[in-house]
PDB file of C-alpha atoms in Angstrom:
ATOM      1  CA  UNK A   1     114.988  64.003  99.034  1.00 69.00           C
ATOM      2  CA  UNK A   2     113.839  62.312  95.213  1.00 69.00           C
ATOM      3  CA  UNK A   3     113.112  65.992  93.743  1.00 78.00           C
ATOM      4  CA  UNK A   4     112.464  69.520  94.397  1.00 82.00           C
ATOM      5  CA  UNK A   5     109.634  71.884  92.602  1.00 85.00           C
ATOM      6  CA  UNK A   6     110.492  75.981  92.425  1.00 87.00           C
ATOM      7  CA  UNK A   7     107.530  77.960  92.843  1.00 87.00           C
ATOM      8  CA  UNK A   8     104.845  78.555  91.688  1.00 89.00           C
ATOM      9  CA  UNK A   9     104.246  75.386  90.284  1.00 87.00           C
ATOM     10  CA  UNK A  10     101.342  73.474  89.035  1.00 90.00           C
ATOM     11  CA  UNK A  11      99.097  70.395  90.041  1.00 89.00           C
ATOM     12  CA  UNK A  12     100.230  68.857  86.904  1.00 87.00           C
ATOM     13  CA  UNK A  13     104.091  69.525  87.824  1.00 87.00           C
ATOM     14  CA  UNK A  14     103.348  68.135  91.312  1.00 90.00           C
ATOM     15  CA  UNK A  15     101.776  64.703  89.930  1.00 88.00           C
ATOM     16  CA  UNK A  16     104.476  64.316  87.404  1.00 86.00           C
ATOM     17  CA  UNK A  17     107.290  64.623  90.064  1.00 85.00           C
ATOM     18  CA  UNK A  18     105.475  62.037  92.373  1.00 87.00           C
ATOM     19  CA  UNK A  19     104.915  59.463  89.948  1.00 81.00           C
ATOM     20  CA  UNK A  20     108.205  59.562  88.886  1.00 77.00           C
ATOM     21  CA  UNK A  21     109.150  59.265  92.452  1.00 76.00           C
ATOM     22  CA  UNK A  22     106.748  56.126  92.792  1.00 73.00           C
ATOM     23  CA  UNK A  23     108.207  54.653  89.823  1.00 66.00           C
ATOM     24  CA  UNK A  24     111.820  54.893  90.933  1.00 58.00           C
ATOM     25  CA  UNK A  25     111.180  53.748  94.489  1.00 55.00           C
ATOM     26  CA  UNK A  26     109.227  50.554  93.541  1.00 50.00           C
ATOM     27  CA  UNK A  27     112.265  49.070  92.213  1.00 45.00           C
ATOM     28  CA  UNK A  28     113.579  49.300  95.967  1.00 44.00           C
ATOM     29  CA  UNK A  29     110.176  48.290  98.039  1.00 46.00           C
ATOM     30  CA  UNK A  30     111.843  44.773  98.511  1.00 54.00           C
ATOM     31  CA  UNK A  31     115.534  46.163 100.024  1.00 64.00           C
ATOM     32  CA  UNK A  32     116.012  44.792 103.470  1.00 66.00           C
ATOM     33  CA  UNK A  33     118.045  46.694 105.671  1.00 62.00           C
ATOM     34  CA  UNK A  34     119.630  45.665 109.312  1.00 53.00           C
ATOM     35  CA  UNK A  35     120.147  48.290 111.669  1.00 51.00           C
ATOM     36  CA  UNK A  36     123.908  48.861 110.364  1.00 51.00           C
ATOM     37  CA  UNK A  37     122.116  49.903 107.119  1.00 54.00           C
ATOM     38  CA  UNK A  38     123.484  47.209 104.895  1.00 58.00           C
ATOM     39  CA  UNK A  39     121.082  46.610 101.644  1.00 78.00           C
ATOM     40  CA  UNK A  40     119.896  43.141 100.431  1.00 89.00           C
ATOM     41  CA  UNK A  41     117.890  43.965  97.326  1.00 91.00           C
ATOM     42  CA  UNK A  42     115.897  41.330  95.690  1.00 92.00           C
ATOM     43  CA  UNK A  43     112.407  40.893  93.931  1.00 90.00           C
ATOM     44  CA  UNK A  44     113.177  37.020  94.040  1.00 92.00           C
ATOM     45  CA  UNK A  45     110.547  35.087  95.789  1.00 91.00           C
ATOM     46  CA  UNK A  46     113.073  32.014  96.490  1.00 92.00           C
ATOM     47  CA  UNK A  47     115.215  34.868  97.904  1.00 93.00           C
ATOM     48  CA  UNK A  48     112.255  36.651  99.962  1.00 92.00           C
ATOM     49  CA  UNK A  49     111.378  33.590 101.164  1.00 92.00           C
ATOM     50  CA  UNK A  50     114.804  32.790 102.022  1.00 93.00           C
ATOM     51  CA  UNK A  51     115.276  35.932 104.073  1.00 93.00           C
ATOM     52  CA  UNK A  52     111.662  35.687 105.879  1.00 92.00           C
ATOM     53  CA  UNK A  53     113.098  32.752 107.407  1.00 93.00           C
ATOM     54  CA  UNK A  54     116.676  34.260 108.359  1.00 94.00           C
ATOM     55  CA  UNK A  55     114.486  37.342 109.740  1.00 92.00           C
ATOM     56  CA  UNK A  56     112.637  34.836 112.198  1.00 93.00           C
ATOM     57  CA  UNK A  57     115.512  32.884 113.101  1.00 94.00           C
ATOM     58  CA  UNK A  58     117.810  35.593 113.738  1.00 93.00           C
ATOM     59  CA  UNK A  59     115.216  36.041 116.894  1.00 91.00           C
ATOM     60  CA  UNK A  60     116.995  32.644 118.419  1.00 90.00           C
ATOM     61  CA  UNK A  61     120.337  31.467 118.925  1.00 90.00           C
ATOM     62  CA  UNK A  62     120.376  28.599 116.696  1.00 94.00           C
ATOM     63  CA  UNK A  63     123.516  27.813 114.436  1.00 96.00           C
ATOM     64  CA  UNK A  64     123.132  28.793 110.576  1.00 97.00           C
ATOM     65  CA  UNK A  65     124.474  27.173 107.734  1.00 97.00           C
ATOM     66  CA  UNK A  66     124.688  29.800 104.704  1.00 97.00           C
ATOM     67  CA  UNK A  67     125.505  27.251 101.601  1.00 95.00           C
ATOM     68  CA  UNK A  68     125.690  29.505  98.206  1.00 96.00           C
ATOM     69  CA  UNK A  69     128.559  30.230  95.253  1.00 95.00           C
ATOM     70  CA  UNK A  70     131.076  32.494  95.547  1.00 94.00           C
ATOM     71  CA  UNK A  71     129.860  36.078  95.231  1.00 95.00           C
ATOM     72  CA  UNK A  72     126.502  35.681  95.883  1.00 96.00           C
ATOM     73  CA  UNK A  73     126.594  37.632  99.069  1.00 94.00           C
ATOM     74  CA  UNK A  74     126.968  35.154 102.175  1.00 96.00           C
ATOM     75  CA  UNK A  75     128.751  37.526 104.485  1.00 94.00           C
ATOM     76  CA  UNK A  76     126.328  39.946 103.846  1.00 94.00           C
ATOM     77  CA  UNK A  77     123.446  37.979 104.886  1.00 95.00           C
ATOM     78  CA  UNK A  78     125.401  36.981 107.919  1.00 96.00           C
ATOM     79  CA  UNK A  79     126.138  40.346 108.997  1.00 94.00           C
ATOM     80  CA  UNK A  80     122.443  41.158 108.099  1.00 94.00           C
ATOM     81  CA  UNK A  81     121.385  38.329 110.658  1.00 95.00           C
ATOM     82  CA  UNK A  82     123.372  39.651 113.193  1.00 95.00           C
ATOM     83  CA  UNK A  83     122.250  43.436 113.381  1.00 92.00           C
ATOM     84  CA  UNK A  84     118.756  41.698 112.454  1.00 91.00           C
ATOM     85  CA  UNK A  85     118.855  39.713 115.972  1.00 93.00           C
ATOM     86  CA  UNK A  86     118.811  40.416 119.609  1.00 92.00           C
ATOM     87  CA  UNK A  87     122.368  40.037 119.545  1.00 94.00           C
ATOM     88  CA  UNK A  88     122.992  43.379 117.424  1.00 93.00           C
ATOM     89  CA  UNK A  89     124.447  45.011 119.947  1.00 94.00           C
ATOM     90  CA  UNK A  90     127.253  42.301 120.743  1.00 95.00           C
ATOM     91  CA  UNK A  91     130.341  42.037 118.783  1.00 96.00           C
ATOM     92  CA  UNK A  92     130.353  40.568 115.323  1.00 96.00           C
ATOM     93  CA  UNK A  93     133.511  38.495 114.528  1.00 96.00           C
ATOM     94  CA  UNK A  94     134.341  37.054 111.244  1.00 95.00           C
ATOM     95  CA  UNK A  95     137.096  34.541 110.619  1.00 95.00           C
ATOM     96  CA  UNK A  96     137.933  33.104 107.186  1.00 93.00           C
ATOM     97  CA  UNK A  97     138.914  29.813 107.623  1.00 91.00           C
ATOM     98  CA  UNK A  98     140.524  29.535 104.315  1.00 89.00           C
ATOM     99  CA  UNK A  99     142.548  32.035 104.186  1.00 88.00           C
ATOM    100  CA  UNK A 100     145.010  30.934 107.403  1.00 87.00           C
ATOM    101  CA  UNK A 101     146.705  27.425 107.577  1.00 86.00           C
ATOM    102  CA  UNK A 102     145.943  25.116 110.205  1.00 82.00           C
ATOM    103  CA  UNK A 103     148.344  26.273 112.987  1.00 79.00           C
ATOM    104  CA  UNK A 104     147.532  29.857 112.805  1.00 87.00           C
ATOM    105  CA  UNK A 105     143.698  28.829 112.515  1.00 91.00           C
ATOM    106  CA  UNK A 106     143.404  26.885 115.648  1.00 89.00           C
ATOM    107  CA  UNK A 107     145.311  29.616 117.662  1.00 89.00           C
ATOM    108  CA  UNK A 108     142.919  32.253 115.630  1.00 91.00           C
ATOM    109  CA  UNK A 109     139.820  30.536 116.788  1.00 94.00           C
ATOM    110  CA  UNK A 110     140.678  29.460 120.294  1.00 92.00           C
ATOM    111  CA  UNK A 111     143.494  31.683 121.543  1.00 90.00           C
ATOM    112  CA  UNK A 112     146.325  30.669 123.494  1.00 88.00           C
ATOM    113  CA  UNK A 113     148.058  30.993 126.852  1.00 85.00           C
ATOM    114  CA  UNK A 114     151.450  32.652 127.028  1.00 84.00           C
ATOM    115  CA  UNK A 115     154.145  29.787 126.189  1.00 76.00           C
ATOM    116  CA  UNK A 116     151.828  27.472 124.646  1.00 73.00           C
ATOM    117  CA  UNK A 117     153.926  27.425 121.440  1.00 80.00           C
ATOM    118  CA  UNK A 118     157.296  29.420 120.077  1.00 75.00           C
ATOM    119  CA  UNK A 119     156.396  32.817 119.607  1.00 76.00           C
ATOM    120  CA  UNK A 120     153.318  32.967 121.882  1.00 77.00           C
ATOM    121  CA  UNK A 121     154.581  35.736 124.316  1.00 81.00           C
ATOM    122  CA  UNK A 122     151.721  37.030 125.775  1.00 85.00           C
ATOM    123  CA  UNK A 123     148.294  35.532 126.474  1.00 85.00           C
ATOM    124  CA  UNK A 124     145.616  36.019 123.528  1.00 88.00           C
ATOM    125  CA  UNK A 125     141.923  35.322 123.463  1.00 91.00           C
ATOM    126  CA  UNK A 126     140.862  33.580 120.280  1.00 92.00           C
ATOM    127  CA  UNK A 127     137.703  34.834 117.864  1.00 95.00           C
ATOM    128  CA  UNK A 128     135.028  32.824 120.173  1.00 96.00           C
ATOM    129  CA  UNK A 129     136.152  34.468 123.123  1.00 95.00           C
ATOM    130  CA  UNK A 130     135.972  38.014 121.222  1.00 96.00           C
ATOM    131  CA  UNK A 131     132.311  37.246 119.917  1.00 96.00           C
ATOM    132  CA  UNK A 132     131.207  36.711 123.283  1.00 96.00           C
ATOM    133  CA  UNK A 133     127.341  37.915 123.809  1.00 96.00           C
ATOM    134  CA  UNK A 134     127.568  38.033 119.687  1.00 96.00           C
ATOM    135  CA  UNK A 135     127.843  36.216 116.609  1.00 97.00           C
ATOM    136  CA  UNK A 136     131.024  34.805 115.081  1.00 97.00           C
ATOM    137  CA  UNK A 137     131.015  34.275 111.211  1.00 97.00           C
ATOM    138  CA  UNK A 138     132.882  31.035 109.999  1.00 96.00           C
ATOM    139  CA  UNK A 139     133.486  32.234 106.470  1.00 94.00           C
ATOM    140  CA  UNK A 140     134.473  28.962 104.217  1.00 91.00           C
ATOM    141  CA  UNK A 141     134.990  26.753 106.842  1.00 89.00           C
ATOM    142  CA  UNK A 142     134.526  23.781 104.396  1.00 87.00           C
ATOM    143  CA  UNK A 143     138.592  24.170 104.042  1.00 82.00           C
ATOM    144  CA  UNK A 144     138.508  23.129 107.644  1.00 87.00           C
ATOM    145  CA  UNK A 145     140.795  20.022 108.358  1.00 87.00           C
ATOM    146  CA  UNK A 146     139.218  17.093 110.626  1.00 87.00           C
ATOM    147  CA  UNK A 147     141.464  17.602 113.807  1.00 87.00           C
ATOM    148  CA  UNK A 148     139.998  21.476 113.952  1.00 91.00           C
ATOM    149  CA  UNK A 149     136.395  20.192 113.098  1.00 93.00           C
ATOM    150  CA  UNK A 150     136.515  18.017 116.180  1.00 93.00           C
ATOM    151  CA  UNK A 151     137.599  21.030 118.337  1.00 92.00           C
ATOM    152  CA  UNK A 152     134.997  23.314 116.561  1.00 94.00           C
ATOM    153  CA  UNK A 153     131.726  20.586 117.210  1.00 95.00           C
ATOM    154  CA  UNK A 154     133.144  20.661 121.024  1.00 94.00           C
ATOM    155  CA  UNK A 155     133.354  24.503 121.376  1.00 95.00           C
ATOM    156  CA  UNK A 156     129.467  24.663 119.698  1.00 95.00           C
ATOM    157  CA  UNK A 157     128.099  21.992 122.137  1.00 94.00           C
ATOM    158  CA  UNK A 158     129.432  23.010 125.082  1.00 94.00           C
ATOM    159  CA  UNK A 159     129.579  26.821 124.640  1.00 95.00           C
ATOM    160  CA  UNK A 160     132.684  26.732 126.147  1.00 95.00           C
ATOM    161  CA  UNK A 161     136.451  27.292 124.278  1.00 94.00           C
ATOM    162  CA  UNK A 162     140.354  25.881 125.476  1.00 91.00           C
ATOM    163  CA  UNK A 163     142.740  28.068 124.928  1.00 88.00           C
ATOM    164  CA  UNK A 164     145.901  26.318 123.657  1.00 87.00           C
ATOM    165  CA  UNK A 165     148.252  25.722 126.452  1.00 85.00           C
ATOM    166  CA  UNK A 166     145.022  26.522 128.897  1.00 82.00           C
ATOM    167  CA  UNK A 167     144.366  24.569 131.824  1.00 84.00           C
ATOM    168  CA  UNK A 168     140.730  24.995 132.336  1.00 89.00           C
ATOM    169  CA  UNK A 169     137.844  25.957 129.307  1.00 92.00           C
ATOM    170  CA  UNK A 170     136.627  29.614 129.364  1.00 93.00           C
ATOM    171  CA  UNK A 171     132.834  29.704 128.864  1.00 95.00           C
ATOM    172  CA  UNK A 172     131.008  31.565 125.980  1.00 96.00           C
ATOM    173  CA  UNK A 173     127.933  32.735 124.913  1.00 96.00           C
ATOM    174  CA  UNK A 174     128.013  32.828 120.994  1.00 96.00           C
ATOM    175  CA  UNK A 175     125.849  32.329 118.032  1.00 96.00           C
ATOM    176  CA  UNK A 176     127.920  30.364 115.065  1.00 97.00           C
ATOM    177  CA  UNK A 177     127.118  31.450 111.293  1.00 97.00           C
ATOM    178  CA  UNK A 178     128.633  29.251 108.906  1.00 97.00           C
ATOM    179  CA  UNK A 179     129.054  29.948 105.335  1.00 96.00           C
ATOM    180  CA  UNK A 180     130.792  27.819 102.275  1.00 95.00           C
ATOM    181  CA  UNK A 181     130.731  27.488  98.391  1.00 94.00           C
ATOM    182  CA  UNK A 182     130.920  23.449  98.938  1.00 92.00           C
ATOM    183  CA  UNK A 183     128.428  20.832  98.893  1.00 92.00           C
ATOM    184  CA  UNK A 184     129.081  19.956 102.178  1.00 93.00           C
ATOM    185  CA  UNK A 185     127.434  16.434 102.001  1.00 92.00           C
ATOM    186  CA  UNK A 186     129.518  15.692  99.145  1.00 93.00           C
ATOM    187  CA  UNK A 187     132.284  16.154 101.525  1.00 93.00           C
ATOM    188  CA  UNK A 188     130.765  14.189 104.044  1.00 94.00           C
ATOM    189  CA  UNK A 189     130.250  11.246 101.882  1.00 94.00           C
ATOM    190  CA  UNK A 190     133.798  11.524 100.718  1.00 93.00           C
ATOM    191  CA  UNK A 191     134.742  11.477 104.280  1.00 92.00           C
ATOM    192  CA  UNK A 192     136.636  14.871 104.399  1.00 91.00           C
ATOM    193  CA  UNK A 193     133.799  16.480 106.545  1.00 93.00           C
ATOM    194  CA  UNK A 194     132.512  15.183 109.838  1.00 95.00           C
ATOM    195  CA  UNK A 195     128.836  14.180 109.923  1.00 95.00           C
ATOM    196  CA  UNK A 196     128.679  15.332 113.235  1.00 95.00           C
ATOM    197  CA  UNK A 197     129.658  18.632 112.773  1.00 95.00           C
ATOM    198  CA  UNK A 198     127.544  18.853 109.757  1.00 95.00           C
ATOM    199  CA  UNK A 199     124.276  18.433 111.456  1.00 95.00           C
ATOM    200  CA  UNK A 200     125.332  20.468 114.458  1.00 95.00           C
ATOM    201  CA  UNK A 201     125.640  23.515 111.866  1.00 94.00           C
ATOM    202  CA  UNK A 202     122.912  22.554 109.477  1.00 94.00           C
ATOM    203  CA  UNK A 203     120.090  23.619 112.284  1.00 96.00           C
ATOM    204  CA  UNK A 204     119.196  26.798 110.177  1.00 96.00           C
ATOM    205  CA  UNK A 205     120.099  25.582 106.395  1.00 96.00           C
ATOM    206  CA  UNK A 206     120.052  28.943 104.383  1.00 96.00           C
ATOM    207  CA  UNK A 207     120.473  28.793 100.442  1.00 95.00           C
ATOM    208  CA  UNK A 208     121.478  31.897  98.363  1.00 96.00           C
ATOM    209  CA  UNK A 209     120.360  31.308  94.962  1.00 95.00           C
ATOM    210  CA  UNK A 210     122.872  32.429  92.254  1.00 96.00           C
ATOM    211  CA  UNK A 211     122.514  35.778  90.416  1.00 97.00           C
ATOM    212  CA  UNK A 212     121.933  33.515  87.260  1.00 96.00           C
ATOM    213  CA  UNK A 213     118.647  32.417  88.585  1.00 96.00           C
ATOM    214  CA  UNK A 214     117.631  35.518  89.751  1.00 95.00           C
ATOM    215  CA  UNK A 215     117.241  37.770  86.290  1.00 95.00           C
ATOM    216  CA  UNK A 216     114.875  40.221  88.184  1.00 93.00           C
ATOM    217  CA  UNK A 217     117.308  41.218  90.636  1.00 95.00           C
ATOM    218  CA  UNK A 218     119.893  42.232  87.874  1.00 96.00           C
ATOM    219  CA  UNK A 219     118.703  45.670  86.880  1.00 95.00           C
ATOM    220  CA  UNK A 220     117.808  46.492  90.151  1.00 93.00           C
ATOM    221  CA  UNK A 221     121.181  45.752  91.305  1.00 95.00           C
ATOM    222  CA  UNK A 222     122.619  47.081  88.440  1.00 95.00           C
ATOM    223  CA  UNK A 223     120.961  50.634  89.252  1.00 93.00           C
ATOM    224  CA  UNK A 224     122.033  50.158  92.841  1.00 92.00           C
ATOM    225  CA  UNK A 225     125.612  49.706  92.050  1.00 93.00           C
ATOM    226  CA  UNK A 226     125.213  52.571  89.761  1.00 91.00           C
ATOM    227  CA  UNK A 227     123.990  54.984  92.614  1.00 88.00           C
ATOM    228  CA  UNK A 228     126.661  53.721  95.014  1.00 87.00           C
ATOM    229  CA  UNK A 229     129.546  54.605  92.531  1.00 86.00           C
ATOM    230  CA  UNK A 230     127.405  57.972  91.525  1.00 82.00           C
ATOM    231  CA  UNK A 231     127.758  59.198  95.011  1.00 67.00           C
ATOM    232  CA  UNK A 232     131.494  58.146  95.259  1.00 63.00           C
ATOM    233  CA  UNK A 233     132.279  60.175  91.857  1.00 62.00           C
ATOM    234  CA  UNK A 234     131.635  63.481  92.929  1.00 60.00           C
ATOM    235  CA  UNK A 235     128.972  65.203  90.382  1.00 64.00           C
ATOM    236  CA  UNK A 236     128.751  62.538  88.247  1.00 70.00           C
ATOM    237  CA  UNK A 237     124.918  60.990  88.182  1.00 81.00           C
ATOM    238  CA  UNK A 238     125.609  57.892  85.921  1.00 85.00           C
ATOM    239  CA  UNK A 239     122.342  55.724  84.241  1.00 91.00           C
ATOM    240  CA  UNK A 240     121.825  52.770  82.695  1.00 94.00           C
ATOM    241  CA  UNK A 241     120.826  52.623  78.934  1.00 94.00           C
ATOM    242  CA  UNK A 242     118.107  50.157  78.253  1.00 94.00           C
ATOM    243  CA  UNK A 243     120.286  48.136  75.934  1.00 96.00           C
ATOM    244  CA  UNK A 244     122.944  47.873  78.925  1.00 96.00           C
ATOM    245  CA  UNK A 245     120.146  46.644  81.101  1.00 96.00           C
ATOM    246  CA  UNK A 246     119.383  44.299  78.453  1.00 96.00           C
ATOM    247  CA  UNK A 247     122.827  42.936  78.321  1.00 96.00           C
ATOM    248  CA  UNK A 248     123.466  42.368  81.797  1.00 97.00           C
ATOM    249  CA  UNK A 249     120.049  40.885  82.304  1.00 96.00           C
ATOM    250  CA  UNK A 250     121.390  37.736  79.578  1.00 95.00           C
ATOM    251  CA  UNK A 251     125.074  37.435  81.020  1.00 96.00           C
ATOM    252  CA  UNK A 252     125.326  34.417  83.227  1.00 95.00           C
ATOM    253  CA  UNK A 253     127.059  36.062  85.945  1.00 96.00           C
ATOM    254  CA  UNK A 254     129.372  33.204  86.945  1.00 95.00           C
ATOM    255  CA  UNK A 255     131.190  35.704  89.833  1.00 95.00           C
ATOM    256  CA  UNK A 256     127.535  36.587  90.761  1.00 97.00           C
ATOM    257  CA  UNK A 257     126.829  39.839  92.471  1.00 96.00           C
ATOM    258  CA  UNK A 258     130.546  40.623  93.317  1.00 96.00           C
ATOM    259  CA  UNK A 259     131.059  40.274  89.225  1.00 96.00           C
ATOM    260  CA  UNK A 260     128.096  42.666  88.963  1.00 97.00           C
ATOM    261  CA  UNK A 261     129.225  45.567  90.927  1.00 95.00           C
ATOM    262  CA  UNK A 262     132.719  45.208  89.283  1.00 95.00           C
ATOM    263  CA  UNK A 263     131.667  45.769  86.295  1.00 96.00           C
ATOM    264  CA  UNK A 264     129.633  48.280  86.947  1.00 95.00           C
ATOM    265  CA  UNK A 265     132.252  50.005  88.921  1.00 93.00           C
ATOM    266  CA  UNK A 266     134.348  49.975  85.967  1.00 93.00           C
ATOM    267  CA  UNK A 267     131.689  51.300  83.460  1.00 93.00           C
ATOM    268  CA  UNK A 268     131.096  54.192  85.529  1.00 90.00           C
ATOM    269  CA  UNK A 269     134.806  54.960  85.424  1.00 89.00           C
ATOM    270  CA  UNK A 270     135.200  54.592  81.685  1.00 90.00           C
ATOM    271  CA  UNK A 271     131.641  56.030  80.249  1.00 90.00           C
ATOM    272  CA  UNK A 272     132.794  59.102  78.457  1.00 88.00           C
ATOM    273  CA  UNK A 273     129.369  60.855  79.873  1.00 86.00           C
ATOM    274  CA  UNK A 274     126.509  60.063  82.141  1.00 87.00           C
ATOM    275  CA  UNK A 275     124.890  56.969  80.209  1.00 92.00           C
ATOM    276  CA  UNK A 276     126.514  53.721  80.777  1.00 94.00           C
ATOM    277  CA  UNK A 277     126.071  51.866  77.103  1.00 95.00           C
ATOM    278  CA  UNK A 278     127.105  48.128  76.540  1.00 94.00           C
ATOM    279  CA  UNK A 279     130.468  49.211  74.867  1.00 93.00           C
ATOM    280  CA  UNK A 280     132.148  50.062  78.230  1.00 93.00           C
ATOM    281  CA  UNK A 281     130.983  46.707  80.441  1.00 94.00           C
ATOM    282  CA  UNK A 282     133.780  44.527  78.674  1.00 91.00           C
ATOM    283  CA  UNK A 283     131.816  41.130  79.667  1.00 88.00           C
ATOM    284  CA  UNK A 284     133.343  37.775  79.410  1.00 72.00           C
ATOM    285  CA  UNK A 285     136.751  38.792  80.510  1.00 60.00           C
ATOM    286  CA  UNK A 286     137.343  40.951  77.189  1.00 60.00           C
ATOM    287  CA  UNK A 287     140.212  42.635  77.441  1.00 56.00           C
ATOM    288  CA  UNK A 288     140.303  46.581  77.837  1.00 59.00           C
ATOM    289  CA  UNK A 289     142.987  47.103  75.433  1.00 54.00           C
ATOM    290  CA  UNK A 290     141.917  44.656  73.230  1.00 49.00           C
ATOM    291  CA  UNK A 291     138.767  46.029  73.136  1.00 46.00           C
ATOM    292  CA  UNK A 292     140.400  49.111  72.330  1.00 45.00           C
ATOM    293  CA  UNK A 293     142.712  47.925  69.331  1.00 46.00           C
ATOM    294  CA  UNK A 294     139.938  46.641  68.054  1.00 44.00           C
ATOM    295  CA  UNK A 295     138.060  49.633  68.322  1.00 42.00           C
ATOM    296  CA  UNK A 296     140.589  51.515  66.356  1.00 43.00           C
ATOM    297  CA  UNK A 297     141.546  48.825  63.545  1.00 39.00           C
ATOM    298  CA  UNK A 298     137.593  48.899  62.833  1.00 41.00           C
ATOM    299  CA  UNK A 299     137.876  52.420  62.379  1.00 42.00           C
ATOM    300  CA  UNK A 300     140.839  52.036  60.048  1.00 43.00           C
ATOM    301  CA  UNK A 301     139.027  49.630  58.249  1.00 41.00           C
ATOM    302  CA  UNK A 302     136.355  51.831  57.924  1.00 41.00           C
ATOM    303  CA  UNK A 303     138.412  54.683  56.484  1.00 40.00           C
TER     304      UNK A 303
END
């Protein structure tokens, strides 16, 4: 529902509403939604081409490697691929490889039998087993140590997993999606990442362009996040001033889409009325207190 008309209304009123609705929705014709409803919003040609490739590849079971900067939406893309695939009814299991130390990561990925190590009081299946018939996301797997890389390579190639302390492998049927913000070719040349694992993961390579190279997406995303926080903040319907959109578009966004969302969420909370102006954006790590003090000092000086 976009708007409503009270009877009686003229044909001119009807045409006006339709034209505004079309203009509003033209910006979102490039929204790709999965069955889970998670949106990927873009008008960037490179991004659209990548999504076409991802959608086609999702129909199979080939391993995918997503390389992109932090905050670009790697996990969102991985989840979108899963829900666009024939495995969408199966489990989706995400593992942050950078968040766990080596010994815990191995147990989390491959599972363990009772008594496999101190504290293993019961049998526990690993993430690969939990993702059976579905998809496992190995997030920031570039942090994985070489010893685990070798075990991971075997799991992917053989489609079976050995629990710690186990006596026989367990067969699995899992699609692997790996994401990293590192340049894996550089890590391979440096000897910190296995070349054979790199090629095994890089069957379908996907790259998400950073936001600074997708300038046309900045207004679309900003409007989307503005609408998102409108829904969460009851009764408020925030809008972006034209000068605000200009400032957002000119920013480099080192934190990418994640940074943009944080800025819009903050601006929506700080804006005194329904229009978001540049003064409430606080870009480039400008302190809210500093901005406030600066504003007060300027006022006193003028007085």
